Amino acid sequence: MSNTQNKALDVKHPAQKNPNKGPREKLMYVVCVLSGTESREPDYLATVDVDPESPCYCQVIHRLCMTHLDDELHHSGWNASISSFGDTGIERNCLILPGLISGRVYVVDTSSDLCAPSLCKIIETREIIKKTNLGFLYRSRCLSSGEVLVSALGDAFGGLLVLDPETWEVKGSWECPEDGHHGMFDFWYQPRHNVLISAHAGEPKFLISGFSPDNLRKGRYGGHLDVWDLTTHRLLQSIDVGEDSGPIEIRFLHNPNSVHGFVACPLESSIHHFFKTEGGCWVAKKVIQVPNKKVSGWIYPEMPGFTYDIIISLDDRFLYASNWVHGDVRQYDITDPHCPKLVGQVFLGGSLEKGGPVNVLEDLELDCQPDPFVIQGRKLKGGPRALQLSLDGTRLYVTNSVDTPWDKQFYPEMVREGSVMLQLDVDTVKGGLCVNPEFLVDFGHEPCGPARAKGMRYPGGDCTSDIWE
């Protein structure tokens, strides 16, 4: 991609007043992980050309390597929300990359060269521990005040890390000391309702070491949401979503007046709808349940879907979900958030493929096992995990990696051969998903060895980073 193309990219977010009317994406920032592999190289941020008019279409055009080994980068986030533009004087020009294992935070400058981001700050683990005692960093999001929050799973000391977006100094923990420490996966907030809701994490040593049914029914995987007062930072209530449900990814509807949201619960393979009642309290109800499959030839006699990621279109009409183990991506019409309707589904690898070692004995949904997924001669190893949706809602991007121990446990071939990035075409009228056969980014032949792709971001913002006031 040329410098002229680079300068011409519109990084402003035009969808604030016109959902599903944004420009077509041309670049994608993709977190790539080499942690735990024989390459012994750091994780990195890949810049991928996703412009079909470009000669570099579907190619990695830049790699920004981190400075340490085995950070286990996870979810990236922007330094400013769209609601803070012009109010705080902070430009959306930095990606924040937390390390799940290292507890380190990398700040990446994307404004100097959109195609070739650069490191501008490293917040070392010792500084974070000294000022907050927070560790196992998972997700970063920005407040409308301009502050950046990073969730921490912690052990006894989980919570939200607060960063100054101008100096990148560690300001402390977000929660009030009186409420104790609450390990967190994802979190989201709605300013008009003065609320922040977080997914309570279980015990990190069991979460990051892989899955074992021996750890079920012992409180180790988490099972509730925490509701916080956005102004006072006080804990208001906790919402039970089921023992060992493992709530992880939270999404409010984009409408700033809405009191509705959803949370994915991988271990239960379910999605819960949470909302504020007329009485002022928050409740959650399971609205989607992916049935387990009874199988032979797998590590357990029942195979859960592991619903790992969800994303909501900017017009709040559709919710998309990925089932990492079953291998399918689903599209739901959430016009009525109390009653989602399945309107699209496509299988992209996974552990259910026909002709593989797994034999399905009982399936409440499918008549037969899905065919192996092959694209451009590449047989996919692994299942769909991270999702990102185009601003106009017509293209859904998919990557495969959860984290190193889980990848090694469930998809060792993906660890050895690398993962891919795919694109699905979306029917936004009647609903429906189909694979774009022309789009494939193969991370199996990267310069430092096969890499596993995780979260994706567009320059300027996307469906998973913007909160309006």
Tab-separated table of C-alpha atoms in Angstrom:
chain	number	residue	atom	x	y	z
A	1	MET	CA	0.000	0.000	0.000
A	2	SER	CA	1.456	3.345	-1.054
A	3	ASN	CA	1.951	6.461	1.084
A	4	THR	CA	-0.740	8.153	-0.994
A	5	GLN	CA	-3.180	5.390	-0.103
A	6	ASN	CA	-2.041	5.602	3.493
A	7	LYS	CA	-2.825	9.327	3.734
A	8	ALA	CA	-6.121	8.887	1.956
A	9	LEU	CA	-7.512	6.457	4.507
A	10	ASP	CA	-10.414	7.967	6.407
A	11	VAL	CA	-9.838	7.073	10.050
A	12	LYS	CA	-12.758	9.051	11.421
A	13	HIS	CA	-15.753	7.056	12.545
A	14	PRO	CA	-18.760	8.207	10.447
A	15	ALA	CA	-21.224	5.698	11.814
A	16	GLN	CA	-22.084	7.584	15.006
A	17	LYS	CA	-25.189	9.189	13.507
A	18	ASN	CA	-25.619	6.753	10.616
A	19	PRO	CA	-25.212	3.154	11.767
A	20	ASN	CA	-24.136	0.782	8.990
A	21	LYS	CA	-23.087	3.722	6.777
A	22	GLY	CA	-19.339	3.700	7.366
A	23	PRO	CA	-16.713	3.481	4.610
A	24	ARG	CA	-15.268	0.167	3.553
A	25	GLU	CA	-12.325	-0.906	5.697
A	26	LYS	CA	-8.901	-0.958	4.004
A	27	LEU	CA	-6.592	-1.921	6.829
A	28	MET	CA	-6.889	-4.279	9.774
A	29	TYR	CA	-4.660	-4.510	12.838
A	30	VAL	CA	-4.452	-8.140	13.958
A	31	VAL	CA	-2.872	-9.384	17.191
A	32	CYS	CA	-0.618	-12.352	16.386
A	33	VAL	CA	0.760	-14.714	19.013
A	34	LEU	CA	3.961	-16.745	18.993
A	35	SER	CA	3.928	-17.387	22.742
A	36	GLY	CA	4.644	-20.970	23.692
A	37	THR	CA	6.036	-21.983	20.308
A	38	GLU	CA	9.464	-23.122	19.150
A	39	SER	CA	10.075	-19.850	17.318
A	40	ARG	CA	10.961	-18.085	20.590
A	41	GLU	CA	10.053	-14.735	19.128
A	42	PRO	CA	7.792	-12.044	20.640
A	43	ASP	CA	4.122	-11.635	19.809
A	44	TYR	CA	3.376	-8.918	17.262
A	45	LEU	CA	0.763	-6.657	15.715
A	46	ALA	CA	0.180	-7.390	12.032
A	47	THR	CA	-1.160	-4.789	9.614
A	48	VAL	CA	-3.296	-6.602	7.041
A	49	ASP	CA	-4.409	-5.092	3.733
A	50	VAL	CA	-8.147	-5.816	3.332
A	51	ASP	CA	-8.758	-3.492	0.373
A	52	PRO	CA	-9.859	-5.635	-2.618
A	53	GLU	CA	-8.593	-2.919	-4.978
A	54	SER	CA	-5.084	-3.102	-3.561
A	55	PRO	CA	-2.289	-5.241	-5.069
A	56	CYS	CA	-1.473	-6.310	-1.490
A	57	TYR	CA	-4.993	-7.589	-0.769
A	58	CYS	CA	-5.037	-10.295	1.940
A	59	GLN	CA	-1.371	-9.769	2.736
A	60	VAL	CA	0.420	-8.788	5.938
A	61	ILE	CA	2.132	-5.527	4.971
A	62	HIS	CA	3.771	-4.754	8.326
A	63	ARG	CA	4.665	-6.494	11.568
A	64	LEU	CA	5.298	-4.629	14.805
A	65	CYS	CA	7.111	-6.979	17.188
A	66	MET	CA	6.827	-6.536	20.928
A	67	THR	CA	9.961	-6.425	23.068
A	68	HIS	CA	9.539	-9.497	25.282
A	69	LEU	CA	8.775	-13.176	24.859
A	70	ASP	CA	5.569	-14.894	25.964
A	71	ASP	CA	3.433	-11.838	26.680
A	72	GLU	CA	0.363	-13.690	25.354
A	73	LEU	CA	-1.224	-10.589	23.873
A	74	HIS	CA	-4.987	-10.800	23.895
A	75	HIS	CA	-7.537	-8.024	23.315
A	76	SER	CA	-6.427	-4.656	21.974
A	77	GLY	CA	-8.316	-1.402	22.558
A	78	TRP	CA	-8.220	2.245	21.523
A	79	ASN	CA	-7.024	5.137	23.665
A	80	ALA	CA	-10.169	7.237	23.114
A	81	SER	CA	-13.847	6.546	22.530
A	82	ILE	CA	-15.817	8.325	19.860
A	83	SER	CA	-17.787	10.158	22.551
A	84	SER	CA	-14.603	11.819	23.826
A	85	PHE	CA	-13.496	13.269	20.480
A	86	GLY	CA	-13.269	17.043	20.729
A	87	ASP	CA	-14.149	17.038	24.420
A	88	THR	CA	-10.861	15.916	25.935
A	89	GLY	CA	-8.568	16.916	23.096
A	90	ILE	CA	-7.411	13.315	22.869
A	91	GLU	CA	-7.028	11.911	19.372
A	92	ARG	CA	-7.752	8.272	18.705
A	93	ASN	CA	-4.230	7.373	17.674
A	94	CYS	CA	-3.037	4.605	19.973
A	95	LEU	CA	-3.804	0.933	20.417
A	96	ILE	CA	-3.339	-0.554	23.864
A	97	LEU	CA	-2.106	-4.158	23.953
A	98	PRO	CA	-2.234	-5.912	27.365
A	99	GLY	CA	-0.272	-9.086	28.048
A	100	LEU	CA	-2.366	-11.814	29.634
A	101	ILE	CA	0.604	-13.742	31.014
A	102	SER	CA	3.240	-11.028	31.390
A	103	GLY	CA	0.954	-8.345	32.851
A	104	ARG	CA	2.779	-5.814	30.662
A	105	VAL	CA	1.024	-3.138	28.544
A	106	TYR	CA	2.246	-1.969	25.133
A	107	VAL	CA	1.014	1.330	23.691
A	108	VAL	CA	1.155	1.478	19.884
A	109	ASP	CA	1.142	4.692	17.843
A	110	THR	CA	-1.046	4.285	14.742
A	111	SER	CA	-1.191	7.933	13.633
A	112	SER	CA	2.359	8.488	12.402
A	113	ASP	CA	1.962	5.783	9.768
A	114	LEU	CA	-1.299	3.872	9.550
A	115	CYS	CA	0.325	1.056	7.605
A	116	ALA	CA	3.314	0.743	9.922
A	117	PRO	CA	2.400	1.376	13.577
A	118	SER	CA	5.201	1.874	16.096
A	119	LEU	CA	5.701	1.362	19.818
A	120	CYS	CA	5.452	4.579	21.803
A	121	LYS	CA	5.306	3.288	25.388
A	122	ILE	CA	5.832	0.109	27.380
A	123	ILE	CA	4.238	-0.017	30.818
A	124	GLU	CA	6.221	-2.621	32.692
A	125	THR	CA	4.728	-5.240	34.958
A	126	ARG	CA	6.650	-4.076	38.006
A	127	GLU	CA	5.146	-0.579	37.774
A	128	ILE	CA	1.624	-1.974	37.514
A	129	ILE	CA	2.142	-4.389	40.397
A	130	LYS	CA	3.747	-1.701	42.560
A	131	LYS	CA	0.861	0.739	42.130
A	132	THR	CA	-2.131	-1.587	41.837
A	133	ASN	CA	-1.200	-5.243	42.458
A	134	LEU	CA	-3.141	-6.124	39.299
A	135	GLY	CA	-2.073	-8.938	36.991
A	136	PHE	CA	-3.232	-11.204	34.147
A	137	LEU	CA	-4.388	-8.308	31.968
A	138	TYR	CA	-7.200	-9.134	29.568
A	139	ARG	CA	-9.079	-6.247	27.887
A	140	SER	CA	-8.587	-2.497	27.428
A	141	ARG	CA	-11.333	0.038	26.848
A	142	CYS	CA	-11.456	3.823	27.010
A	143	LEU	CA	-13.807	5.948	29.086
A	144	SER	CA	-15.455	9.093	27.731
A	145	SER	CA	-13.399	10.984	30.330
A	146	GLY	CA	-10.313	9.997	28.352
A	147	GLU	CA	-8.966	7.521	30.886
A	148	VAL	CA	-8.077	4.039	29.694
A	149	LEU	CA	-9.185	0.998	31.686
A	150	VAL	CA	-7.608	-2.447	31.477
A	151	SER	CA	-9.326	-5.432	33.064
A	152	ALA	CA	-7.277	-7.808	35.191
A	153	LEU	CA	-8.168	-11.376	36.078
A	154	GLY	CA	-5.838	-11.303	39.048
A	155	ASP	CA	-6.082	-13.845	41.838
A	156	ALA	CA	-6.980	-11.996	45.003
A	157	PHE	CA	-6.193	-8.754	43.220
A	158	GLY	CA	-8.238	-8.539	40.049
A	159	GLY	CA	-10.069	-5.433	38.877
A	160	LEU	CA	-9.603	-2.476	36.538
A	161	LEU	CA	-6.297	-0.739	35.901
A	162	VAL	CA	-6.524	3.014	35.152
A	163	LEU	CA	-4.049	4.619	32.713
A	164	ASP	CA	-3.528	8.276	31.866
A	165	PRO	CA	-3.946	8.548	28.055
A	166	GLU	CA	-1.509	11.450	27.722
A	167	THR	CA	1.403	10.384	29.928
A	168	TRP	CA	0.563	6.657	30.118
A	169	GLU	CA	1.229	6.745	33.825
A	170	VAL	CA	-0.472	4.159	36.013
A	171	LYS	CA	-3.113	6.081	37.972
A	172	GLY	CA	-4.262	3.210	40.159
A	173	SER	CA	-7.244	0.894	40.412
A	174	TRP	CA	-10.718	1.980	39.331
A	175	GLU	CA	-12.883	0.285	41.981
A	176	CYS	CA	-13.413	1.528	45.502
A	177	PRO	CA	-11.311	-0.345	48.084
A	178	GLU	CA	-14.420	-0.901	50.208
A	179	ASP	CA	-15.820	-3.286	47.598
A	180	GLY	CA	-12.760	-5.515	47.556
A	181	HIS	CA	-11.159	-7.001	44.443
A	182	HIS	CA	-13.088	-8.518	41.574
A	183	GLY	CA	-11.244	-10.358	38.825
A	184	MET	CA	-12.614	-9.273	35.458
A	185	PHE	CA	-12.692	-10.513	31.909
A	186	ASP	CA	-14.548	-8.081	29.683
A	187	PHE	CA	-16.466	-4.963	30.729
A	188	TRP	CA	-18.691	-2.397	29.048
A	189	TYR	CA	-20.491	0.738	30.175
A	190	GLN	CA	-23.518	2.892	29.342
A	191	PRO	CA	-22.989	6.536	30.425
A	192	ARG	CA	-26.663	7.525	30.157
A	193	HIS	CA	-27.523	4.868	32.692
A	194	ASN	CA	-24.402	5.553	34.784
A	195	VAL	CA	-23.440	1.898	34.829
A	196	LEU	CA	-20.449	-0.313	34.094
A	197	ILE	CA	-20.968	-4.070	33.891
A	198	SER	CA	-18.104	-6.551	34.125
A	199	ALA	CA	-17.813	-10.303	33.665
A	200	HIS	CA	-16.480	-11.822	36.848
A	201	ALA	CA	-13.445	-14.000	36.208
A	202	GLY	CA	-12.761	-17.220	38.010
A	203	GLU	CA	-9.334	-18.268	39.258
A	204	PRO	CA	-6.657	-17.408	36.655
A	205	LYS	CA	-4.505	-20.494	37.227
A	206	PHE	CA	-7.405	-22.681	36.133
A	207	LEU	CA	-8.595	-20.391	33.347
A	208	ILE	CA	-5.279	-19.946	31.565
A	209	SER	CA	-4.001	-23.511	31.911
A	210	GLY	CA	-6.672	-25.142	29.743
A	211	PHE	CA	-10.006	-26.808	30.474
A	212	SER	CA	-10.633	-29.665	32.886
A	213	PRO	CA	-14.056	-30.928	33.989
A	214	ASP	CA	-12.430	-31.727	37.347
A	215	ASN	CA	-12.503	-27.982	38.040
A	216	LEU	CA	-16.246	-27.669	37.528
A	217	ARG	CA	-18.608	-27.041	40.462
A	218	LYS	CA	-15.780	-25.589	42.533
A	219	GLY	CA	-16.246	-21.895	41.731
A	220	ARG	CA	-13.108	-21.815	39.610
A	221	TYR	CA	-14.571	-20.620	36.297
A	222	GLY	CA	-16.803	-17.733	37.360
A	223	GLY	CA	-20.556	-17.408	37.136
A	224	HIS	CA	-21.797	-13.852	37.576
A	225	LEU	CA	-21.785	-10.272	36.309
A	226	ASP	CA	-20.900	-7.294	38.488
A	227	VAL	CA	-22.831	-4.023	38.131
A	228	TRP	CA	-20.949	-0.838	39.054
A	229	ASP	CA	-21.934	2.791	39.501
A	230	LEU	CA	-19.988	4.558	36.741
A	231	THR	CA	-19.601	7.766	38.773
A	232	THR	CA	-18.802	6.504	42.264
A	233	HIS	CA	-17.143	3.241	41.170
A	234	ARG	CA	-19.141	1.398	43.822
A	235	LEU	CA	-20.434	-2.138	43.341
A	236	LEU	CA	-24.227	-2.035	43.051
A	237	GLN	CA	-25.150	-5.671	42.565
A	238	SER	CA	-24.043	-9.035	41.199
A	239	ILE	CA	-26.079	-11.048	38.705
A	240	ASP	CA	-25.920	-14.834	38.771
A	241	VAL	CA	-25.643	-16.356	35.275
A	242	GLY	CA	-24.996	-19.900	36.427
A	243	GLU	CA	-22.219	-21.795	38.148
A	244	ASP	CA	-19.287	-22.501	35.811
A	245	SER	CA	-20.940	-20.567	32.982
A	246	GLY	CA	-17.689	-18.605	32.669
A	247	PRO	CA	-19.071	-15.247	31.396
A	248	ILE	CA	-16.413	-13.607	29.281
A	249	GLU	CA	-17.438	-11.186	26.471
A	250	ILE	CA	-19.916	-8.361	27.200
A	251	ARG	CA	-21.700	-6.206	24.626
A	252	PHE	CA	-24.206	-3.424	25.266
A	253	LEU	CA	-26.387	-2.396	22.346
A	254	HIS	CA	-24.890	0.643	20.590
A	255	ASN	CA	-27.959	2.836	21.124
A	256	PRO	CA	-26.869	5.010	24.078
A	257	ASN	CA	-30.401	5.006	25.480
A	258	SER	CA	-30.631	1.230	25.486
A	259	VAL	CA	-30.731	-0.790	28.707
A	260	HIS	CA	-30.014	-4.056	26.887
A	261	GLY	CA	-26.875	-6.094	26.405
A	262	PHE	CA	-25.551	-9.637	25.995
A	263	VAL	CA	-22.800	-11.742	27.514
A	264	ALA	CA	-21.193	-14.885	26.081
A	265	CYS	CA	-20.641	-17.811	28.437
A	266	PRO	CA	-18.209	-20.246	26.747
A	267	LEU	CA	-18.201	-23.114	29.223
A	268	GLU	CA	-21.988	-23.236	29.194
A	269	SER	CA	-22.120	-22.533	25.435
A	270	SER	CA	-24.800	-19.935	26.054
A	271	ILE	CA	-25.591	-16.246	25.641
A	272	HIS	CA	-27.444	-14.302	28.320
A	273	HIS	CA	-29.439	-11.129	27.772
A	274	PHE	CA	-29.024	-8.588	30.564
A	275	PHE	CA	-31.190	-5.500	31.002
A	276	LYS	CA	-32.432	-2.941	33.475
A	277	THR	CA	-35.924	-3.477	34.869
A	278	GLU	CA	-38.527	-0.771	35.472
A	279	GLY	CA	-37.665	-1.054	39.143
A	280	GLY	CA	-34.076	-0.018	38.448
A	281	CYS	CA	-32.250	-3.293	39.067
A	282	TRP	CA	-30.347	-5.306	36.486
A	283	VAL	CA	-31.225	-8.896	35.606
A	284	ALA	CA	-29.937	-11.509	33.158
A	285	LYS	CA	-31.743	-14.318	31.367
A	286	LYS	CA	-30.402	-17.039	29.143
A	287	VAL	CA	-31.756	-16.495	25.625
A	288	ILE	CA	-29.448	-18.711	23.539
A	289	GLN	CA	-28.266	-22.211	24.411
A	290	VAL	CA	-26.028	-24.201	22.079
A	291	PRO	CA	-26.669	-27.883	22.915
A	292	ASN	CA	-23.759	-30.182	23.727
A	293	LYS	CA	-23.082	-33.020	21.292
A	294	LYS	CA	-22.742	-36.577	22.586
A	295	VAL	CA	-19.605	-37.886	20.908
A	296	SER	CA	-16.931	-40.549	20.840
A	297	GLY	CA	-13.296	-40.061	19.851
A	298	TRP	CA	-12.983	-36.739	21.661
A	299	ILE	CA	-11.373	-35.826	24.991
A	300	TYR	CA	-14.780	-35.899	26.746
A	301	PRO	CA	-18.028	-37.795	26.031
A	302	GLU	CA	-19.946	-34.538	25.577
A	303	MET	CA	-18.708	-31.706	23.373
A	304	PRO	CA	-19.748	-28.126	24.256
A	305	GLY	CA	-19.757	-25.404	21.623
A	306	PHE	CA	-17.553	-23.009	23.630
A	307	THR	CA	-19.270	-19.766	22.585
A	308	TYR	CA	-16.245	-17.507	22.874
A	309	ASP	CA	-17.060	-14.258	21.101
A	310	ILE	CA	-20.072	-12.115	20.250
A	311	ILE	CA	-20.419	-8.888	18.295
A	312	ILE	CA	-23.408	-6.620	17.610
A	313	SER	CA	-23.980	-4.709	14.379
A	314	LEU	CA	-23.954	-0.915	14.657
A	315	ASP	CA	-27.686	-0.731	13.924
A	316	ASP	CA	-28.307	-3.154	16.842
A	317	ARG	CA	-30.212	-5.565	14.605
A	318	PHE	CA	-27.887	-8.573	14.503
A	319	LEU	CA	-25.724	-10.439	16.979
A	320	TYR	CA	-22.955	-12.746	15.754
A	321	ALA	CA	-21.476	-15.551	17.851
A	322	SER	CA	-18.574	-17.961	17.388
A	323	ASN	CA	-18.537	-21.529	18.687
A	324	TRP	CA	-14.848	-22.355	18.870
A	325	VAL	CA	-15.108	-26.113	19.413
A	326	HIS	CA	-18.195	-26.920	17.329
A	327	GLY	CA	-16.736	-24.726	14.580
A	328	ASP	CA	-19.690	-22.576	13.559
A	329	VAL	CA	-20.433	-18.851	13.391
A	330	ARG	CA	-24.045	-17.871	13.979
A	331	GLN	CA	-26.111	-14.806	13.109
A	332	TYR	CA	-29.093	-13.894	15.291
A	333	ASP	CA	-31.771	-11.291	14.701
A	334	ILE	CA	-32.004	-9.410	18.022
A	335	THR	CA	-34.715	-6.933	17.041
A	336	ASP	CA	-36.404	-8.342	20.132
A	337	PRO	CA	-33.448	-8.789	22.516
A	338	HIS	CA	-35.577	-11.020	24.742
A	339	CYS	CA	-36.005	-13.518	21.904
A	340	PRO	CA	-33.077	-13.791	19.451
A	341	LYS	CA	-33.791	-15.663	16.212
A	342	LEU	CA	-31.149	-17.716	14.406
A	343	VAL	CA	-31.031	-16.465	10.794
A	344	GLY	CA	-27.568	-17.517	9.605
A	345	GLN	CA	-24.962	-20.186	10.281
A	346	VAL	CA	-21.753	-21.414	8.664
A	347	PHE	CA	-19.142	-23.974	9.758
A	348	LEU	CA	-15.450	-22.996	9.641
A	349	GLY	CA	-13.444	-25.954	10.851
A	350	GLY	CA	-13.888	-27.011	14.452
A	351	SER	CA	-13.908	-30.469	16.019
A	352	LEU	CA	-17.086	-31.880	14.469
A	353	GLU	CA	-15.846	-32.331	10.916
A	354	LYS	CA	-16.886	-35.382	8.957
A	355	GLY	CA	-14.113	-37.919	8.463
A	356	GLY	CA	-12.202	-36.818	11.547
A	357	PRO	CA	-11.586	-38.671	14.817
A	358	VAL	CA	-14.857	-37.465	16.383
A	359	ASN	CA	-18.057	-39.424	15.829
A	360	VAL	CA	-21.277	-37.653	16.839
A	361	LEU	CA	-23.635	-40.032	18.618
A	362	GLU	CA	-26.444	-37.612	19.416
A	363	ASP	CA	-27.059	-34.123	18.039
A	364	LEU	CA	-30.145	-32.027	18.769
A	365	GLU	CA	-29.392	-29.599	15.927
A	366	LEU	CA	-27.663	-31.282	12.963
A	367	ASP	CA	-28.650	-34.275	10.835
A	368	CYS	CA	-25.037	-34.985	9.890
A	369	GLN	CA	-21.551	-33.771	10.720
A	370	PRO	CA	-20.278	-30.779	8.729
A	371	ASP	CA	-17.801	-31.284	5.891
A	372	PRO	CA	-14.140	-30.348	6.440
A	373	PHE	CA	-13.515	-26.673	5.706
A	374	VAL	CA	-11.005	-26.037	2.912
A	375	ILE	CA	-10.319	-22.645	1.324
A	376	GLN	CA	-7.814	-22.045	-1.460
A	377	GLY	CA	-6.368	-25.491	-0.813
A	378	ARG	CA	-5.825	-24.736	2.896
A	379	LYS	CA	-7.639	-27.039	5.326
A	380	LEU	CA	-8.526	-25.047	8.399
A	381	LYS	CA	-7.154	-26.314	11.701
A	382	GLY	CA	-9.046	-24.851	14.618
A	383	GLY	CA	-12.411	-23.186	15.012
A	384	PRO	CA	-13.747	-19.617	14.820
A	385	ARG	CA	-12.967	-17.458	17.826
A	386	ALA	CA	-12.538	-13.657	17.420
A	387	LEU	CA	-15.013	-11.660	15.321
A	388	GLN	CA	-14.963	-8.198	13.760
A	389	LEU	CA	-17.730	-6.670	11.647
A	390	SER	CA	-17.471	-4.053	8.926
A	391	LEU	CA	-19.109	-0.721	9.698
A	392	ASP	CA	-21.780	-1.308	7.043
A	393	GLY	CA	-22.509	-4.715	8.543
A	394	THR	CA	-21.950	-6.722	5.357
A	395	ARG	CA	-18.567	-8.342	6.098
A	396	LEU	CA	-17.670	-10.406	9.146
A	397	TYR	CA	-14.004	-11.219	9.805
A	398	VAL	CA	-12.963	-14.295	11.785
A	399	THR	CA	-9.732	-15.538	13.428
A	400	ASN	CA	-9.032	-18.724	15.400
A	401	SER	CA	-6.884	-18.471	18.537
A	402	VAL	CA	-8.056	-18.406	22.180
A	403	ASP	CA	-4.736	-18.553	24.048
A	404	THR	CA	-1.729	-20.836	24.010
A	405	PRO	CA	-2.714	-23.530	26.582
A	406	TRP	CA	-6.243	-23.847	25.178
A	407	ASP	CA	-4.986	-23.854	21.591
A	408	LYS	CA	-2.508	-26.624	22.427
A	409	GLN	CA	-5.146	-28.650	24.230
A	410	PHE	CA	-7.892	-28.496	21.616
A	411	TYR	CA	-6.117	-27.697	18.348
A	412	PRO	CA	-2.431	-28.692	18.526
A	413	GLU	CA	-2.214	-28.764	14.731
A	414	MET	CA	-3.181	-25.093	14.619
A	415	VAL	CA	-0.330	-24.268	16.995
A	416	ARG	CA	2.109	-26.117	14.739
A	417	GLU	CA	0.753	-24.852	11.410
A	418	GLY	CA	-0.607	-21.403	12.302
A	419	SER	CA	-4.107	-19.990	11.986
A	420	VAL	CA	-5.964	-17.985	9.384
A	421	MET	CA	-8.165	-14.931	8.999
A	422	LEU	CA	-11.371	-15.370	6.996
A	423	GLN	CA	-14.178	-13.130	5.781
A	424	LEU	CA	-17.877	-13.957	5.671
A	425	ASP	CA	-20.397	-12.136	3.496
A	426	VAL	CA	-23.480	-11.125	5.473
A	427	ASP	CA	-27.061	-10.857	4.251
A	428	THR	CA	-28.341	-7.845	6.202
A	429	VAL	CA	-31.853	-8.045	4.747
A	430	LYS	CA	-33.083	-11.572	5.403
A	431	GLY	CA	-30.088	-12.834	7.351
A	432	GLY	CA	-27.513	-15.347	6.215
A	433	LEU	CA	-23.762	-16.018	6.138
A	434	CYS	CA	-21.462	-17.368	3.444
A	435	VAL	CA	-17.682	-17.610	3.100
A	436	ASN	CA	-15.901	-15.243	0.716
A	437	PRO	CA	-13.697	-17.739	-1.209
A	438	GLU	CA	-11.367	-14.947	-2.386
A	439	PHE	CA	-10.351	-13.874	1.112
A	440	LEU	CA	-7.701	-15.756	3.059
A	441	VAL	CA	-4.893	-14.465	5.253
A	442	ASP	CA	-2.679	-17.426	6.132
A	443	PHE	CA	-0.512	-16.919	9.208
A	444	GLY	CA	1.108	-20.320	8.766
A	445	HIS	CA	4.003	-18.949	6.729
A	446	GLU	CA	5.014	-15.924	8.749
A	447	PRO	CA	8.719	-14.908	8.860
A	448	CYS	CA	9.141	-15.979	12.499
A	449	GLY	CA	7.131	-19.165	12.138
A	450	PRO	CA	3.456	-20.133	12.240
A	451	ALA	CA	1.463	-17.577	14.237
A	452	ARG	CA	-2.015	-17.585	15.727
A	453	ALA	CA	-4.281	-14.640	15.006
A	454	LYS	CA	-6.498	-13.136	17.692
A	455	GLY	CA	-8.347	-9.792	17.951
A	456	MET	CA	-8.830	-7.398	15.018
A	457	ARG	CA	-9.185	-3.608	14.859
A	458	TYR	CA	-9.756	-1.040	12.098
A	459	PRO	CA	-7.954	2.325	12.172
A	460	GLY	CA	-10.376	4.760	13.732
A	461	GLY	CA	-12.734	2.372	15.495
A	462	ASP	CA	-15.112	-0.511	14.924
A	463	CYS	CA	-18.191	-2.316	16.206
A	464	THR	CA	-16.495	-3.495	19.368
A	465	SER	CA	-14.822	-0.291	20.531
A	466	ASP	CA	-17.294	2.575	20.315
A	467	ILE	CA	-19.597	3.734	23.107
A	468	TRP	CA	-21.813	6.739	22.456
A	469	GLU	CA	-23.228	9.173	24.991
